[in-house]
Tab-separated table of C-alpha atoms in Angstrom:
chain	number	residue	atom	x	y	z
A	1204	MET	CA	-2.262	-11.553	1.887
A	1205	ASP	CA	-3.339	-11.485	5.267
A	1206	LEU	CA	-0.648	-10.053	7.546
A	1207	SER	CA	-2.790	-10.175	10.570
A	1208	GLN	CA	-3.129	-13.998	10.580
A	1209	TYR	CA	0.385	-14.689	8.703
A	1210	ALA	CA	2.716	-12.292	9.774
A	1211	GLU	CA	5.819	-14.098	8.386
A	1212	SER	CA	4.498	-13.830	4.714
A	1213	TYR	CA	5.740	-9.963	4.961
A	1214	TYR	CA	9.234	-11.559	4.878
A	1215	PHE	CA	8.759	-13.422	1.524
A	1216	HIS	CA	9.522	-11.337	-0.946
A	1217	ASP	CA	7.726	-11.217	-4.516
A	1218	GLY	CA	10.300	-11.200	-6.332
A	1219	HIS	CA	12.495	-8.702	-8.509
A	1220	GLY	CA	9.692	-7.428	-11.018
A	1221	ASP	CA	7.828	-4.502	-11.106
A	1222	MET	CA	4.663	-6.358	-10.455
A	1223	SER	CA	5.341	-7.293	-6.872
A	1224	LEU	CA	2.790	-5.386	-4.160
A	1225	ALA	CA	5.722	-3.696	-2.527
A	1226	ARG	CA	6.702	-1.772	-5.831
A	1227	GLN	CA	2.694	-1.158	-6.732
A	1228	VAL	CA	1.142	-0.347	-3.895
A	1229	GLY	CA	1.892	3.229	-4.050
A	1230	TYR	CA	0.525	3.655	-7.741
A	1231	ALA	CA	-2.778	2.079	-6.154
A	1232	ALA	CA	-2.516	5.003	-3.326
A	1233	GLU	CA	-2.200	7.355	-6.282
A	1234	LEU	CA	-5.270	5.697	-8.119
A	1235	ALA	CA	-7.191	6.258	-5.034
A	1236	ALA	CA	-6.275	9.634	-4.699
A	1237	LEU	CA	-6.973	10.534	-8.077
A	1238	GLY	CA	-10.343	8.834	-8.076
A	1239	ASN	CA	-11.112	10.438	-4.546
A	1240	ARG	CA	-11.137	13.986	-6.803
A	1241	ALA	CA	-13.215	12.578	-9.718
A	1242	GLN	CA	-16.523	13.998	-10.677
A	1243	ARG	CA	-18.538	10.762	-11.365
A	1244	PRO	CA	-20.110	9.676	-7.703
A	1245	ASP	CA	-19.360	5.899	-8.512
A	1246	VAL	CA	-15.573	6.398	-9.048
A	1247	ARG	CA	-15.601	8.776	-5.816
A	1248	ALA	CA	-17.113	5.865	-3.943
A	1249	SER	CA	-14.709	3.211	-5.481
A	1250	ALA	CA	-11.945	5.396	-4.721
A	1251	ALA	CA	-13.232	5.730	-0.984
A	1252	VAL	CA	-13.423	1.777	-0.457
A	1253	LEU	CA	-9.576	1.359	-1.946
A	1254	THR	CA	-8.551	4.259	0.074
A	1255	ALA	CA	-10.074	2.458	2.994
A	1256	ALA	CA	-8.369	-0.824	2.305
A	1257	LEU	CA	-4.603	0.976	1.392
A	1258	GLU	CA	-4.933	2.931	4.909
A	1259	ASP	CA	-5.741	-0.773	6.739
A	1260	LEU	CA	-2.593	-2.166	5.061
A	1261	ALA	CA	-0.611	0.634	5.643
A	1262	GLY	CA	-1.559	0.838	9.394
A	1263	ILE	CA	-0.839	-2.940	9.517
A	1264	LEU	CA	2.925	-2.665	7.637
A	1265	ASP	CA	3.670	0.160	9.795
A	1266	ARG	CA	2.471	-0.994	13.386
A	1267	TRP	CA	4.134	-4.557	12.633
A	1268	PHE	CA	7.095	-3.909	10.821
A	1269	LEU	CA	8.196	-0.651	9.605
A	1270	HIS	CA	7.629	1.911	12.333
A	1271	THR	CA	8.128	4.763	10.391
A	1272	GLU	CA	4.813	6.682	12.277
A	1273	GLY	CA	4.518	8.543	8.939
A	1274	THR	CA	2.125	9.102	6.093
A	1275	MET	CA	0.287	6.171	4.219
A	1276	ARG	CA	2.846	7.457	1.330
A	1277	GLN	CA	5.920	7.256	3.593
A	1278	THR	CA	4.728	3.826	4.668
A	1279	PHE	CA	4.343	2.621	1.100
A	1280	GLN	CA	7.690	3.989	0.233
A	1281	ALA	CA	9.220	2.396	3.204
A	1282	TYR	CA	7.851	-1.229	2.276
A	1283	ALA	CA	8.957	-0.884	-1.242
A	1284	ARG	CA	12.819	-0.011	0.218
A	1285	ASP	CA	12.387	-3.134	2.427
A	1286	HIS	CA	11.728	-5.347	-0.005
A	1287	GLY	CA	14.735	-4.050	-2.394
A	1288	GLY	CA	13.113	-1.645	-4.668
A	1289	ASP	CA	11.139	1.794	-5.003
A	1290	ALA	CA	7.595	2.326	-4.933
A	1291	ALA	CA	5.884	3.092	-8.380
């Protein structure tokens, strides 16, 4: 999903299932946080890449659509609510 090129895609919901991006992105952030504390360097490196991508996504969502000016977690919670559910 490229919100920078296709901002209108934000307004298309993935459906009501638990597998939508809006519902699962919070879980991805939790995995990244756990990975950042891992003992294995390769897991920490992967978690750092995931964290950077999630921070970019949260920044775009907040700047263009949600305007929470909150944390990444708060932004993802607002995203889930805006798409009809709660974050995982």
